[in-house]
PDB file of C-alpha atoms and ligand atoms in Angstrom:
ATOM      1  CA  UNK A 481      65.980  49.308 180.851  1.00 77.00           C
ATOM      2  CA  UNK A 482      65.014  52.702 182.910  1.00 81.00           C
ATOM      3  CA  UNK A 483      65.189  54.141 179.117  1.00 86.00           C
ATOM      4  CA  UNK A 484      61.957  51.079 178.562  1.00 89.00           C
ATOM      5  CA  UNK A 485      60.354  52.005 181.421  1.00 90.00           C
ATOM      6  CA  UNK A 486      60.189  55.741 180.841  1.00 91.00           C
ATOM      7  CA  UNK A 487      58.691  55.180 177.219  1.00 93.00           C
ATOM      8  CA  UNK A 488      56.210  52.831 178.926  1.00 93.00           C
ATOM      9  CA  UNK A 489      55.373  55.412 181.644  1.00 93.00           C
ATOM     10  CA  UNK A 490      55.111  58.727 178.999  1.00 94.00           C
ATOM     11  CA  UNK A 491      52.953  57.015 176.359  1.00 94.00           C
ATOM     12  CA  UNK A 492      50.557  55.183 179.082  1.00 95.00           C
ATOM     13  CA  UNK A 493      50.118  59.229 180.500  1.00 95.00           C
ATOM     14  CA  UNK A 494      49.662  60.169 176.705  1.00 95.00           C
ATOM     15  CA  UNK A 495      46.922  57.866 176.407  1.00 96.00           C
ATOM     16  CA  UNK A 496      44.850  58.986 179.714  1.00 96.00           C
ATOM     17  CA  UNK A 497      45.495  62.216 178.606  1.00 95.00           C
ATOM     18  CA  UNK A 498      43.502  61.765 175.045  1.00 95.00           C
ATOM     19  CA  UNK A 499      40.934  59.371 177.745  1.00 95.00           C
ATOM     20  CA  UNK A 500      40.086  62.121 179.641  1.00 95.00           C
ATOM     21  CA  UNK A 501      39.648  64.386 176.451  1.00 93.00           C
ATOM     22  CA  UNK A 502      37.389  62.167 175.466  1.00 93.00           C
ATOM     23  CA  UNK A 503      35.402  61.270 178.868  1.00 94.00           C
ATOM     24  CA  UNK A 504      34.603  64.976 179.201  1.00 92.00           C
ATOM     25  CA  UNK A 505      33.520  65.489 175.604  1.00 89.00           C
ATOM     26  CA  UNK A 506      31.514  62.406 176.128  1.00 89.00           C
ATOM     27  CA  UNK A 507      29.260  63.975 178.935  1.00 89.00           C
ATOM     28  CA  UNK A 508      29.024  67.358 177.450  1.00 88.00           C
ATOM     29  CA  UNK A 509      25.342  68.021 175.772  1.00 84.00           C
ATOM     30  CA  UNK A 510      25.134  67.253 172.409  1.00 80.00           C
ATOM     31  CA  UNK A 511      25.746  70.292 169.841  1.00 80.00           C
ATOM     32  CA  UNK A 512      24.628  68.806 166.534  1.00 84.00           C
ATOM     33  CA  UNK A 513      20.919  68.593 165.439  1.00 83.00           C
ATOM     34  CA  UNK A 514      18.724  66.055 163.173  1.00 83.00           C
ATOM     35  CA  UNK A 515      18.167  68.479 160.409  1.00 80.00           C
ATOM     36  CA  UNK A 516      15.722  69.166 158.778  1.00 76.00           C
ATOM     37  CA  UNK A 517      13.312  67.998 160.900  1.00 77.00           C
ATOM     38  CA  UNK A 518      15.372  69.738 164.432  1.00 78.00           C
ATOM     39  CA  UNK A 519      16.972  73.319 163.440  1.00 77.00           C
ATOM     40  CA  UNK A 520      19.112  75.784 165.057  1.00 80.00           C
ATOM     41  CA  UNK A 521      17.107  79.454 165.645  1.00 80.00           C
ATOM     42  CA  UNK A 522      19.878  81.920 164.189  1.00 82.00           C
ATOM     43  CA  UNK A 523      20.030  85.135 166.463  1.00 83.00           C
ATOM     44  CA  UNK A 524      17.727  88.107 166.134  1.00 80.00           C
ATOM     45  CA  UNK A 525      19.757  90.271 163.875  1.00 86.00           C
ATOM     46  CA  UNK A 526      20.644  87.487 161.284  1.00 89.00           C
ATOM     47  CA  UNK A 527      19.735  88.847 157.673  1.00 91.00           C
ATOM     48  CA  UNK A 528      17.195  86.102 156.219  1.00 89.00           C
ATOM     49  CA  UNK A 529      14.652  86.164 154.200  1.00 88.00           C
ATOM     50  CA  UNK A 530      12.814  89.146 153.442  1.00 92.00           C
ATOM     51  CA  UNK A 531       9.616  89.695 154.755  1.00 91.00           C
ATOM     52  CA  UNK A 532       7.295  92.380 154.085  1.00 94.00           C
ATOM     53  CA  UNK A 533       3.835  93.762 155.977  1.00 93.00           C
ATOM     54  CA  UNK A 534       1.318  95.016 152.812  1.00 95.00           C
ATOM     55  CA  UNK A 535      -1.159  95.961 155.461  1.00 94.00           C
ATOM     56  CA  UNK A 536       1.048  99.068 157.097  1.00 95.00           C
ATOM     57  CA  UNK A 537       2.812 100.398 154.346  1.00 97.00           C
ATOM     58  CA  UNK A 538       2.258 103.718 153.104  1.00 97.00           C
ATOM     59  CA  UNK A 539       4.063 103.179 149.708  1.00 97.00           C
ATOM     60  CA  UNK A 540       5.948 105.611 150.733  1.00 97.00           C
ATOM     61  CA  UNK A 541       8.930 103.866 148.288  1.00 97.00           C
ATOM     62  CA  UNK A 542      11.935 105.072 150.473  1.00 97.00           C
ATOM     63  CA  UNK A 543      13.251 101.238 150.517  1.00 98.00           C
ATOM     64  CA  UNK A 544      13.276 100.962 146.902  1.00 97.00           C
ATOM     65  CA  UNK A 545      15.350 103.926 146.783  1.00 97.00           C
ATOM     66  CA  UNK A 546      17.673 103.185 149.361  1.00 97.00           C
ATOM     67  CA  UNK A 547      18.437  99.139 148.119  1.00 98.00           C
ATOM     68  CA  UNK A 548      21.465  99.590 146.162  1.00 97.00           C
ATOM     69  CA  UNK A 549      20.551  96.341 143.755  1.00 96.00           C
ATOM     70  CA  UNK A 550      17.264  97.868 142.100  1.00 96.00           C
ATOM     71  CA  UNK A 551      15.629  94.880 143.365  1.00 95.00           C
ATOM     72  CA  UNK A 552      12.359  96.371 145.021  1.00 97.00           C
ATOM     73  CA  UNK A 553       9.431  97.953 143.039  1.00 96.00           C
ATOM     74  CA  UNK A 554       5.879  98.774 143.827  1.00 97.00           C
ATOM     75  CA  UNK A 555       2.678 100.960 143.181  1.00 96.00           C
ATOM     76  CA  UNK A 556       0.779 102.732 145.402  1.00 96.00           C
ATOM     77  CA  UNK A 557      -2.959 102.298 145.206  1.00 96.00           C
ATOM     78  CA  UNK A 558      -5.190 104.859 143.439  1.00 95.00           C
ATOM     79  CA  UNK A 559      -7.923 106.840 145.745  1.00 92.00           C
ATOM     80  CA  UNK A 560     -11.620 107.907 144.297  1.00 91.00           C
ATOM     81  CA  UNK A 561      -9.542 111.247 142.864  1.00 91.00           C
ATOM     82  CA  UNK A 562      -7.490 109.606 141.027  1.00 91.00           C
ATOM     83  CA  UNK A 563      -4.429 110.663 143.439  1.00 93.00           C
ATOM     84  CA  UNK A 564      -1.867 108.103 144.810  1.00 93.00           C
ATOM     85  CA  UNK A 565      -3.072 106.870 147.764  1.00 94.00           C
ATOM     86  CA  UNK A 566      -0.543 105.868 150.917  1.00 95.00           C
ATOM     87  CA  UNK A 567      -1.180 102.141 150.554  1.00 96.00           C
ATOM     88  CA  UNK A 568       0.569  99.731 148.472  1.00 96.00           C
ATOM     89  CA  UNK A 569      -1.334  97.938 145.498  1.00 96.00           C
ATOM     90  CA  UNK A 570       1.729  95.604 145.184  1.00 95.00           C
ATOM     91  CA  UNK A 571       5.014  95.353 146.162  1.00 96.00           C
ATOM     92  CA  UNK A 572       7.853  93.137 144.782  1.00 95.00           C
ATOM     93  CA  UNK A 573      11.627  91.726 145.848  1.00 95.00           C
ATOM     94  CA  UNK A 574      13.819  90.132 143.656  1.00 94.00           C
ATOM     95  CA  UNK A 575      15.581  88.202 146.286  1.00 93.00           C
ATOM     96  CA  UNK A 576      17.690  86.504 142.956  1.00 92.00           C
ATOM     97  CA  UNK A 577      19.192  90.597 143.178  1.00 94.00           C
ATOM     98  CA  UNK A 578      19.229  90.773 146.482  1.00 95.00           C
ATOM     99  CA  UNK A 579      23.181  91.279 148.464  1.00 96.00           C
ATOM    100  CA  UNK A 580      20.751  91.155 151.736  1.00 95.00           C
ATOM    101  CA  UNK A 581      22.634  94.562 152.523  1.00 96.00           C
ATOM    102  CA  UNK A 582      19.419  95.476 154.771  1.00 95.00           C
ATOM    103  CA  UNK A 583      19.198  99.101 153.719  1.00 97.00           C
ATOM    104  CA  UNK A 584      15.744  98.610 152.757  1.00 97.00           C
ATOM    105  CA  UNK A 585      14.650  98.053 156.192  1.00 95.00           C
ATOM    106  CA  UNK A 586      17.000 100.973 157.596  1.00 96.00           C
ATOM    107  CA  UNK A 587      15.493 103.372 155.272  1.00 97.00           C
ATOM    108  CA  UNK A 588      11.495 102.141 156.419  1.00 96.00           C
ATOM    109  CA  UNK A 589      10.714 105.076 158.732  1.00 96.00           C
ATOM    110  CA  UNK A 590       8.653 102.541 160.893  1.00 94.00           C
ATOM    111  CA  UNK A 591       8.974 100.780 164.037  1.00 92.00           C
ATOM    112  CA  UNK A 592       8.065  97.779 163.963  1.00 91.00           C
ATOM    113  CA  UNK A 593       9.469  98.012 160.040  1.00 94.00           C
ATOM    114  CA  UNK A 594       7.544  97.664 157.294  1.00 95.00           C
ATOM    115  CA  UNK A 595       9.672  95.360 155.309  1.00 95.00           C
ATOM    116  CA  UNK A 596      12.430  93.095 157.585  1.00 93.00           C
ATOM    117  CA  UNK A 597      15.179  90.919 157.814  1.00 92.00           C
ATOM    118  CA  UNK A 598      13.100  87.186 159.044  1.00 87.00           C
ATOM    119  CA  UNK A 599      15.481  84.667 160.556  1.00 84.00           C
ATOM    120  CA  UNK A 600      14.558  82.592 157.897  1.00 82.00           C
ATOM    121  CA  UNK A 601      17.974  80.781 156.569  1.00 82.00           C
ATOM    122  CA  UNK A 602      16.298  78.272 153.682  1.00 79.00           C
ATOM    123  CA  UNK A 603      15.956  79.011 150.599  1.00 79.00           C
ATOM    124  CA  UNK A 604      15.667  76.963 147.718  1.00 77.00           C
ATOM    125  CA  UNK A 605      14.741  78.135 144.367  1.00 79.00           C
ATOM    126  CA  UNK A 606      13.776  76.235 140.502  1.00 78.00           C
ATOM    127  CA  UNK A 607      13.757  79.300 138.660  1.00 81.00           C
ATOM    128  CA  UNK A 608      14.527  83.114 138.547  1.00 85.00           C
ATOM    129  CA  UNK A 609      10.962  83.408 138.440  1.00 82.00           C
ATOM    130  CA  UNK A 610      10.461  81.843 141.724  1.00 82.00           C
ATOM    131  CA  UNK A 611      13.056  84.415 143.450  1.00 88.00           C
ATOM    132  CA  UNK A 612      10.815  86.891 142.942  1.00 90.00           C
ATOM    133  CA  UNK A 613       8.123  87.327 146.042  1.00 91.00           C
ATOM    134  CA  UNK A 614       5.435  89.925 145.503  1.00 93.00           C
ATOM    135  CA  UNK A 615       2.559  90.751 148.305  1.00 94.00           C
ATOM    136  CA  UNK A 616      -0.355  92.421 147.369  1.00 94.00           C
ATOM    137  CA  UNK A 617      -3.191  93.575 150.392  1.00 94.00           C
ATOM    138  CA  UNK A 618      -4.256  89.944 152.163  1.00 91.00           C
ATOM    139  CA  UNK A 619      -1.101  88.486 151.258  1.00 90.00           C
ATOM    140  CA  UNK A 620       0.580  86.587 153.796  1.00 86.00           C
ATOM    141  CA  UNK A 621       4.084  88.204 154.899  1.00 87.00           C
ATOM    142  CA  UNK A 622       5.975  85.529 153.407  1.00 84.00           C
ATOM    143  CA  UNK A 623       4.502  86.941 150.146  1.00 89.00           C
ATOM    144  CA  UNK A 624       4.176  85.075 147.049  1.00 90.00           C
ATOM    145  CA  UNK A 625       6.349  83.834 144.083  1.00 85.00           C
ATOM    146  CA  UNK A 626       5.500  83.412 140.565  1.00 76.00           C
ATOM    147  CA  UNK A 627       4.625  80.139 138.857  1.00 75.00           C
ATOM    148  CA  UNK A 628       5.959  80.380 135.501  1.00 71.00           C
ATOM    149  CA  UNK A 629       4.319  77.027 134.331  1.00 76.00           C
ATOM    150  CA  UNK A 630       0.774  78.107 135.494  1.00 80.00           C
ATOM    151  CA  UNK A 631       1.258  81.669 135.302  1.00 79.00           C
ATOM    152  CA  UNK A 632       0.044  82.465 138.800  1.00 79.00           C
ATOM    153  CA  UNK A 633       1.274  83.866 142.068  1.00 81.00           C
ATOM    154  CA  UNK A 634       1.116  81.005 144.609  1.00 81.00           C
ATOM    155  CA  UNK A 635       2.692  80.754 148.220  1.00 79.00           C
ATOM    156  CA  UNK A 636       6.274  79.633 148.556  1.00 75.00           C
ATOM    157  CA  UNK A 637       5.459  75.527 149.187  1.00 68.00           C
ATOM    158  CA  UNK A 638       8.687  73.539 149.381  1.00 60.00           C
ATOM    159  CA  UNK A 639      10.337  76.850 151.066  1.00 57.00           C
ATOM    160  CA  UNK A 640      10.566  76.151 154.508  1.00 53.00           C
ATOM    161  CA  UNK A 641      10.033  78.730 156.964  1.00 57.00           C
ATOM    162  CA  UNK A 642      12.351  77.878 159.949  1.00 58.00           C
ATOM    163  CA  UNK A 643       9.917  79.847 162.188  1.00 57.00           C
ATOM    164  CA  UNK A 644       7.290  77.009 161.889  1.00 57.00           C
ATOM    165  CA  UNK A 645      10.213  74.439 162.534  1.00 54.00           C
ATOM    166  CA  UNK A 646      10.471  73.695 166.363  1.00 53.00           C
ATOM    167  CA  UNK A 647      13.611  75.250 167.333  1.00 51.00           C
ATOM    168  CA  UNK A 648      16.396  73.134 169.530  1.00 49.00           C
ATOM    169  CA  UNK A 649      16.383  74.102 173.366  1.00 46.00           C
ATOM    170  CA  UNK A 650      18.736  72.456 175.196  1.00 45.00           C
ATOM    171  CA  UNK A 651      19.090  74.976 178.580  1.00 42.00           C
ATOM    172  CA  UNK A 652      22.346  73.331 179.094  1.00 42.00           C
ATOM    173  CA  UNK A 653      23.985  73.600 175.381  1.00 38.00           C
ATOM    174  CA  UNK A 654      24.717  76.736 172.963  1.00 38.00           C
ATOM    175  CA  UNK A 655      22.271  79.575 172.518  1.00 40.00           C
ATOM    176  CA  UNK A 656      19.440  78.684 170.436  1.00 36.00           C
ATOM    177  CA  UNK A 657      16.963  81.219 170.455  1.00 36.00           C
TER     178      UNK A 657
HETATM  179  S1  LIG B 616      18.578  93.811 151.535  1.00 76.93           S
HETATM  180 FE1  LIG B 616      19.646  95.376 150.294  1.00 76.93          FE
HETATM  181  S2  LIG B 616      19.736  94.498 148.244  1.00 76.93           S
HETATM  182 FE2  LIG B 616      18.169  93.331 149.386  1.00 76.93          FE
HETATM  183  S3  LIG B 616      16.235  94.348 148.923  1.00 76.93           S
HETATM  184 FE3  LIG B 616      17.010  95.260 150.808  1.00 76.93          FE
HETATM  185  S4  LIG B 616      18.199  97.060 150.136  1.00 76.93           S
HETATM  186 FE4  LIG B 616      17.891  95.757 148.336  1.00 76.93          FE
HETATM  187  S1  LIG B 617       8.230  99.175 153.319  1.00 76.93           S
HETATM  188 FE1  LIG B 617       8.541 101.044 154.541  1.00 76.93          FE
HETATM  189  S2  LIG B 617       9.979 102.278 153.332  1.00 76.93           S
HETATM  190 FE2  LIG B 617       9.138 100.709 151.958  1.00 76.93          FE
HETATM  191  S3  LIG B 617       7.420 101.686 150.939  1.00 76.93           S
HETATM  192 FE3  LIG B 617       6.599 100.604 152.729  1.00 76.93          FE
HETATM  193  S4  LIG B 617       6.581 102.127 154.382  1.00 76.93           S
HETATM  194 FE4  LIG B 617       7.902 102.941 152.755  1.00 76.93          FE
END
């Protein structure tokens, strides 16, 4: 009979136990988020997306030498000599290449750099052709990717850029941004 009593007494502890587990989880702030429309801001030094500033380069081609995949070229613009000119007449990433190894911006000799790491996590491609983003001067610095079917550079529609997402902020939950 004590032997009943114990049993009853252990398991009914057992039980508040998992209750209280479950009344304090119940109370804490939410930590999911309705994606897509609601996203998480990744911290600063999270390797997304490439982006890349036509407009300040100086062609000066150190990233493509440093990036280990072959996956940058350019050309610098011509001046009325006929010399190279320190400006950039177009400038292209394979990001289908790309091991996101962030040499490229390492090796830019400028601050802010030239070419960057975004915080940009989504990506969704249709074709190899569309992993390719070229900028060329008045480009935007999300660049553009080929259109195989039309044969033109257009923006990257139906990319999302998760810096014109609102971000989550929630002072009493994780870090967000
Ligand atoms: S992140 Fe690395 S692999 Fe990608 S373009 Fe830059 S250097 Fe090349
Ligand atoms: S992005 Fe930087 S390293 Fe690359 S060519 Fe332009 S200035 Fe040079």
């Amino acid at each position: 009979m004590t032997g009943y009593f114990h049993r009853i007494a252990r398991d009914s502890w057992a039980v508040c136990k998992g209750m209280w587990v479950t009344l304090r989880t119940l109370v804490k702030p939410s930590i999911t988020v309705q994606y897509p429309t609601e996203k998480l801001t990744p911290e600063p030094m999270f390797r997304g997306v490439l982006l890349y500033d036509v407009e300040r380069c100086t062609a000066c081609g150190l990233c493509a030498k440093a990036c280990p995949s072959n996956c940058i070229s350019l050309q610098n613009q011509v001046n009325e000599a006929g010399k190279r000119a320190p400006k950039a007449a177009w400038y292209a990433i394979d990001l289908g290449r790309c091991s996101w190894c962030r040499l490229c911006e390492e090796s830019c000799p400028f601050k802010p750099k030239v070419v960057w790491h975004s915080i940009d996590y989504e990506l969704v491609f249709w074709s190899r052709d569309e992993m390719v983003r070229c900028w060329k001067p008045g480009t935007p610095l999300a660049g553009w990717v080929h259109d195989p079917k039309k044969d033109a550079f257009r923006d990257p529609s139906g990319q999302v850029v998760i810096q014109e997402v609102p971000a989550r902020h929630d002072e009493k939950g994780p870090k967000h941004d």
